[in-house]
Coordinates of C-alpha atoms and ligand atoms in Angstrom, one line a residue:
X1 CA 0.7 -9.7 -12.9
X2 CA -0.4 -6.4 -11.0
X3 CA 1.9 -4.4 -9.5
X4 CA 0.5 -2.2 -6.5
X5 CA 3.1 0.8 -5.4
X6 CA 2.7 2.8 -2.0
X7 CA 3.9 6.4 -2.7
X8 CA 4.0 9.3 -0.5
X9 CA 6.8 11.4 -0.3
X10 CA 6.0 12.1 3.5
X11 CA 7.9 9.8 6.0
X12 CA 5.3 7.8 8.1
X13 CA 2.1 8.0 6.5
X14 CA 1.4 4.0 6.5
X15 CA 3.0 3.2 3.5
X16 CA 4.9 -0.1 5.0
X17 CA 1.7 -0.7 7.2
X18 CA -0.7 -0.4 4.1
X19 CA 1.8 -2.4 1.9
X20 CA 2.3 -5.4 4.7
X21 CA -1.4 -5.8 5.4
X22 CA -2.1 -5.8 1.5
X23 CA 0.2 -8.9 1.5
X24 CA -1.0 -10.4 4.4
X25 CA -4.7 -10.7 3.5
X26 CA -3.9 -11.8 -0.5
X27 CA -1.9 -14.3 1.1
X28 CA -4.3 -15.6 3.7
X29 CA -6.4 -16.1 0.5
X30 CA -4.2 -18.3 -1.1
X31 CA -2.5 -15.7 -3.8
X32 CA 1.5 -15.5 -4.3
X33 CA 2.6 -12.5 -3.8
X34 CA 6.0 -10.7 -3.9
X35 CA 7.0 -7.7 -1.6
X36 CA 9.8 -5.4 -3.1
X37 CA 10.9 -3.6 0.2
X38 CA 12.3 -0.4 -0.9
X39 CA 11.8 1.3 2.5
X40 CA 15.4 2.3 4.0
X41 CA 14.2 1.1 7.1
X42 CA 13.8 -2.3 6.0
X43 CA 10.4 -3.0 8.3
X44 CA 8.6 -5.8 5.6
X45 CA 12.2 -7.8 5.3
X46 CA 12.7 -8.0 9.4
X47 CA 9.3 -8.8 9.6
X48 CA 9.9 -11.4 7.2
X49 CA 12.3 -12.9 9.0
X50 CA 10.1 -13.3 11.9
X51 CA 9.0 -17.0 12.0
X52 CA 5.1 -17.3 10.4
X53 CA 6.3 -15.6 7.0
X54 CA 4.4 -18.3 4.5
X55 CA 6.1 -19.0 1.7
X56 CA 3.6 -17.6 -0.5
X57 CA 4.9 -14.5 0.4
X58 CA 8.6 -13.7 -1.4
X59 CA 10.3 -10.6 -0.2
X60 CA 13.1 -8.8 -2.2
X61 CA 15.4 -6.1 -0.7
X62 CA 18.1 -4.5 -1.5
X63 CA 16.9 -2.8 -4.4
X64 CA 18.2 0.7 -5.8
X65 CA 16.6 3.2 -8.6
X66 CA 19.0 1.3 -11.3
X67 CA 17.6 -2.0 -10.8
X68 CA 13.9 -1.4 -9.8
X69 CA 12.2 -1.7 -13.0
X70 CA 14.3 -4.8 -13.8
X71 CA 13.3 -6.7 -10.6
X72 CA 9.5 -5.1 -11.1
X73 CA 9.2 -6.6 -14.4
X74 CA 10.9 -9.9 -13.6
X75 CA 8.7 -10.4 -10.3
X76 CA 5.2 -9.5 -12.1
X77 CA 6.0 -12.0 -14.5
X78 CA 6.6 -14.6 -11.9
X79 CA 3.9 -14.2 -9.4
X80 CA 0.3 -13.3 -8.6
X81 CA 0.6 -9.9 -7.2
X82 CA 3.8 -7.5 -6.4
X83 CA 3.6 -4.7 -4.2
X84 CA 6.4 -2.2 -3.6
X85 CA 7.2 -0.5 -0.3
X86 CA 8.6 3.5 -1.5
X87 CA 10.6 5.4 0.4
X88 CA 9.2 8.5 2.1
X89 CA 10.7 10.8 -0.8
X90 CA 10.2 11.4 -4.5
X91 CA 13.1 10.2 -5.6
X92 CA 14.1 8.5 -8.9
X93 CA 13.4 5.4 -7.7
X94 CA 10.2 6.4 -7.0
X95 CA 9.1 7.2 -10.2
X96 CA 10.5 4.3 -11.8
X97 CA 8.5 2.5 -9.6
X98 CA 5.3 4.4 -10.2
X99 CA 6.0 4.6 -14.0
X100 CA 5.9 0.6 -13.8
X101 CA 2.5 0.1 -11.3
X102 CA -0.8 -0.7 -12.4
X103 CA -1.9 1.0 -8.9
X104 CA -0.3 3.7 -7.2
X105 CA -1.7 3.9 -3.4
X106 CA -1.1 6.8 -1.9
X107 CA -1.2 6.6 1.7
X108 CA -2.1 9.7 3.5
X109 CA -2.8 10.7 7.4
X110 CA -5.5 13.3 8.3
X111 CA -2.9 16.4 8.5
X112 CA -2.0 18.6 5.9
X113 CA 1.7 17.9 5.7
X114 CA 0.7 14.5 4.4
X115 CA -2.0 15.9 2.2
X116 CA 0.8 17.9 0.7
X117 CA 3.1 14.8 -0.2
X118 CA -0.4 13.4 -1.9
X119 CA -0.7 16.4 -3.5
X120 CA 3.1 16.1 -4.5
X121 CA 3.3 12.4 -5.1
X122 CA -0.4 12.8 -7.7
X123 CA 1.9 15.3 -9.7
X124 CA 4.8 12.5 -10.2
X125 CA 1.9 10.3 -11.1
X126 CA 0.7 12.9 -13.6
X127 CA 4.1 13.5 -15.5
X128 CA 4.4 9.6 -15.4
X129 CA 1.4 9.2 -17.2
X130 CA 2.6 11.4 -19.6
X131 CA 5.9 10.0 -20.2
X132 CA 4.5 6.8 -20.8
X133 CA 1.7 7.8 -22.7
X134 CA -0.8 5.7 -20.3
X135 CA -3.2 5.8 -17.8
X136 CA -1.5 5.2 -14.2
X137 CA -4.5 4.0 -11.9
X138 CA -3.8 5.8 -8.4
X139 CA -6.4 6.5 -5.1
X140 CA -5.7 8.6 -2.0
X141 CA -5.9 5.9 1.0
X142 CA -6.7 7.3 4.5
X143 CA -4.5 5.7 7.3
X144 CA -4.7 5.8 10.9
X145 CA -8.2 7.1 11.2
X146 CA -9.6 6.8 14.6
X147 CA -12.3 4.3 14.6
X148 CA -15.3 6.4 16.7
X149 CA -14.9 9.5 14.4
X150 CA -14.0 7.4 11.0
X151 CA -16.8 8.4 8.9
X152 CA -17.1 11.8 9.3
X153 CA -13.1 12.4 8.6
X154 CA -13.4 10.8 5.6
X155 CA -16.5 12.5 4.3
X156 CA -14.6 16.0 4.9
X157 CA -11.8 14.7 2.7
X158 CA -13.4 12.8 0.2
X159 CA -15.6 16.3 -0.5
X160 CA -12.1 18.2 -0.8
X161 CA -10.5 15.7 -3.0
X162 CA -13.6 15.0 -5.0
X163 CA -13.5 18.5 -5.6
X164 CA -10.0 17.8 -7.5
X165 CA -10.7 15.3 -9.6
X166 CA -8.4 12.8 -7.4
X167 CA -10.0 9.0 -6.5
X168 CA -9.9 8.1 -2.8
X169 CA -10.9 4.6 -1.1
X170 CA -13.6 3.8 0.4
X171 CA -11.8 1.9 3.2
X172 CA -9.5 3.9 5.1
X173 CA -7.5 2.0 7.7
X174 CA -8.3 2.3 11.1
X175 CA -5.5 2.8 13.9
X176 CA -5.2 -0.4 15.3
X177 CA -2.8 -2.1 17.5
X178 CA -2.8 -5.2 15.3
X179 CA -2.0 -2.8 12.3
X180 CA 1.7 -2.3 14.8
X181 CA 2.4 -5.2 16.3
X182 CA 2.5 -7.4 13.3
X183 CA 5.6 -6.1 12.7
X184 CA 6.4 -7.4 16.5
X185 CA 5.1 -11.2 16.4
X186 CA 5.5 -11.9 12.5
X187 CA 3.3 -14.0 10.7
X188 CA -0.6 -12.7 9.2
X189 CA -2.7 -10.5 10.7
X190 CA -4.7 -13.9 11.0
X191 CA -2.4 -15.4 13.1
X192 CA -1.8 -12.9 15.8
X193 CA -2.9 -13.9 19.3
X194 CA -6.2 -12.7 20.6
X195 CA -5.8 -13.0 23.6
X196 CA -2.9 -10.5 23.4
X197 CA -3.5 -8.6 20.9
X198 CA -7.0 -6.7 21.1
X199 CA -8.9 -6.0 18.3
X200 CA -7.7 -8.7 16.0
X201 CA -10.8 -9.4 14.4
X202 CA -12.1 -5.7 14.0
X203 CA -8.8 -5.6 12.4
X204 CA -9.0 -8.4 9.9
X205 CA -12.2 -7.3 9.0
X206 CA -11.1 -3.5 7.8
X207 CA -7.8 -5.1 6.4
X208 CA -10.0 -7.1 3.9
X209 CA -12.6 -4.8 2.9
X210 CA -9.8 -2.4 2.2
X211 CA -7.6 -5.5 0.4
X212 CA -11.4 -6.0 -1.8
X213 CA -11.0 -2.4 -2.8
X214 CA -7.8 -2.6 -4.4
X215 CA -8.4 -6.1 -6.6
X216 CA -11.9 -3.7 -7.5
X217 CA -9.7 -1.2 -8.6
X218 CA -7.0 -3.3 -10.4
X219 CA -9.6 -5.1 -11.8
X220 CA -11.2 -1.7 -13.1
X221 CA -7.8 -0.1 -14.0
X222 CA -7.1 -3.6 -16.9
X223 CA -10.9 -3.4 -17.8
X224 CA -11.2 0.8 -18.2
X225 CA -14.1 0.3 -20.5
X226 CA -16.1 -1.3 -17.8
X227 CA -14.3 0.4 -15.3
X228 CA -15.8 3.0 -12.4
X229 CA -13.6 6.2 -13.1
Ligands
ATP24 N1 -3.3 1.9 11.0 C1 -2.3 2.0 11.9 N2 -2.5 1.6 13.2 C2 -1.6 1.8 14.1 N3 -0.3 2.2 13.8 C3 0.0 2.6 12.6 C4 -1.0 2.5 11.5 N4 -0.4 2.9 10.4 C5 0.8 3.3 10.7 N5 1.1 3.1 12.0 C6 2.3 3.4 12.7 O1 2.8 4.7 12.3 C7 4.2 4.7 12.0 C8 4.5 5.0 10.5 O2 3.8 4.0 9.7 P1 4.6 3.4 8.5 O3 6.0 2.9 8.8 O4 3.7 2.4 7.9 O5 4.7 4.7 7.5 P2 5.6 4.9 6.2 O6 4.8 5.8 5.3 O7 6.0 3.6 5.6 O8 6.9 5.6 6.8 P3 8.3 5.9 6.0 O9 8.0 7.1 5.1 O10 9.2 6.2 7.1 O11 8.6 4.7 5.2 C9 4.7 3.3 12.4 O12 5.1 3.4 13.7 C10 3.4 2.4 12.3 O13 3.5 1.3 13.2
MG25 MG1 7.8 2.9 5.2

């Protein structure tokens, strides 16, 4: 089944945040879904020993760049939907696990040291495509994008990377203190306290629209016939 990779050789540009709220709304829907955290720092796997993990949800760590396509094929074949937490380098491992994704989401922050990892990470997608002959779906994904000012960031960059040829969601995700301290009470993005926690439904509701976008796009990456380029 799908496998969703969050690339981008710059450390801290909402890969793990991305990747965890990805999990947390397919699973809220009901869908199985396996994490493979290869993020040094391990955030997914101590979140998911945080009580409020369901078991829908299977995390794997401990992986290394001569194992990762092994445990990649073996998860997609078992569940519904596996998404990989990268490391903020492009490393080995890396491409291995880009050469093996049906969607590379490339998480990227408004500054220009972030655009350059896109920039560097869409050229690893590029020479993976041609080493394996095949289209690798892939979209730029804005993260922590104030919410007052979100629509006219994203128009400047969707202009600049429509320019290049390079697909960007629709949904960026919006800072939100939900979107942090997840990682802090465990559990879904559902479950956190509203009372505590403010925001929670603003935050569900950019969570999903941006979890809609990527089943779009996997669906239109196995269907490229039908398929929006
Ligand atoms: N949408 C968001 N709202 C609020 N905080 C965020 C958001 N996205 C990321 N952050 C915060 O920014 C920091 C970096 O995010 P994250 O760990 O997801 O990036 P990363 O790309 O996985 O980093 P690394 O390259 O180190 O693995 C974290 O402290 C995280 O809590
Ligand atoms: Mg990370």
């Amino acid at each position: 089944m799908p496998v969703i990779a969050f690339a981008n050789p710059k450390g801290g540009a909402g890969k793990t945040t991305a990747a965890l709220l990805l999990a947390s709304e397919l699973a809220s829907k009901g869908a199985r879904v396996t994490i493979i955290d290869a993020d040094p720092e391990r955030w997914i796997s101590q979140w998911g020993r945080l009580p409020g993990k369901p078991d829908t949800i299977r995390i794997v760590e401990g992986v290394g760049e001569e194992d990762i396509v092994d445990v990649i094929a073996d998860e997609a074949a078992a569940t519904q939907f596996v998404i990989i937490d990268l490391e903020g380098t492009a490393s080995l491992m890396v491409a291995n696990a880009v050469g093996m994704s049906d969607l590379v989401v490339i998480p990227t922050q408004g500054g220009s040291m972030d655009a350059k990892g896109a920039a560097k990470m869409i050229k690893l997608i590029r020479n993976q495509e041609r080493m394996t002959r095949r289209p690798i779906a892939h979209a730029v994904l804005m993260t922590r994008i104030s919410a007052a000012v979100a629509s006219r960031a994203l128009r400047n960059v969707r202009a600049q990377l429509d320019a290049a040829g390079i697909p960007m969601f629709a949904n960026g995700i919006v800072e939100r203190a939900a979107f942090r301290d997840i990682f802090d009470y465990g559990g879904l993005l559902a479950d956190l306290p509203s009372a505590e926690v403010s925001n929670v439904d603003k935050a569900r509701a950019n969570a999903r629209a941006y979890t809609a976008e990527v089943v779009a796009r996997l669906r239109d990456a196995a269907e490229p016939a039908k398929g929006v380029a």
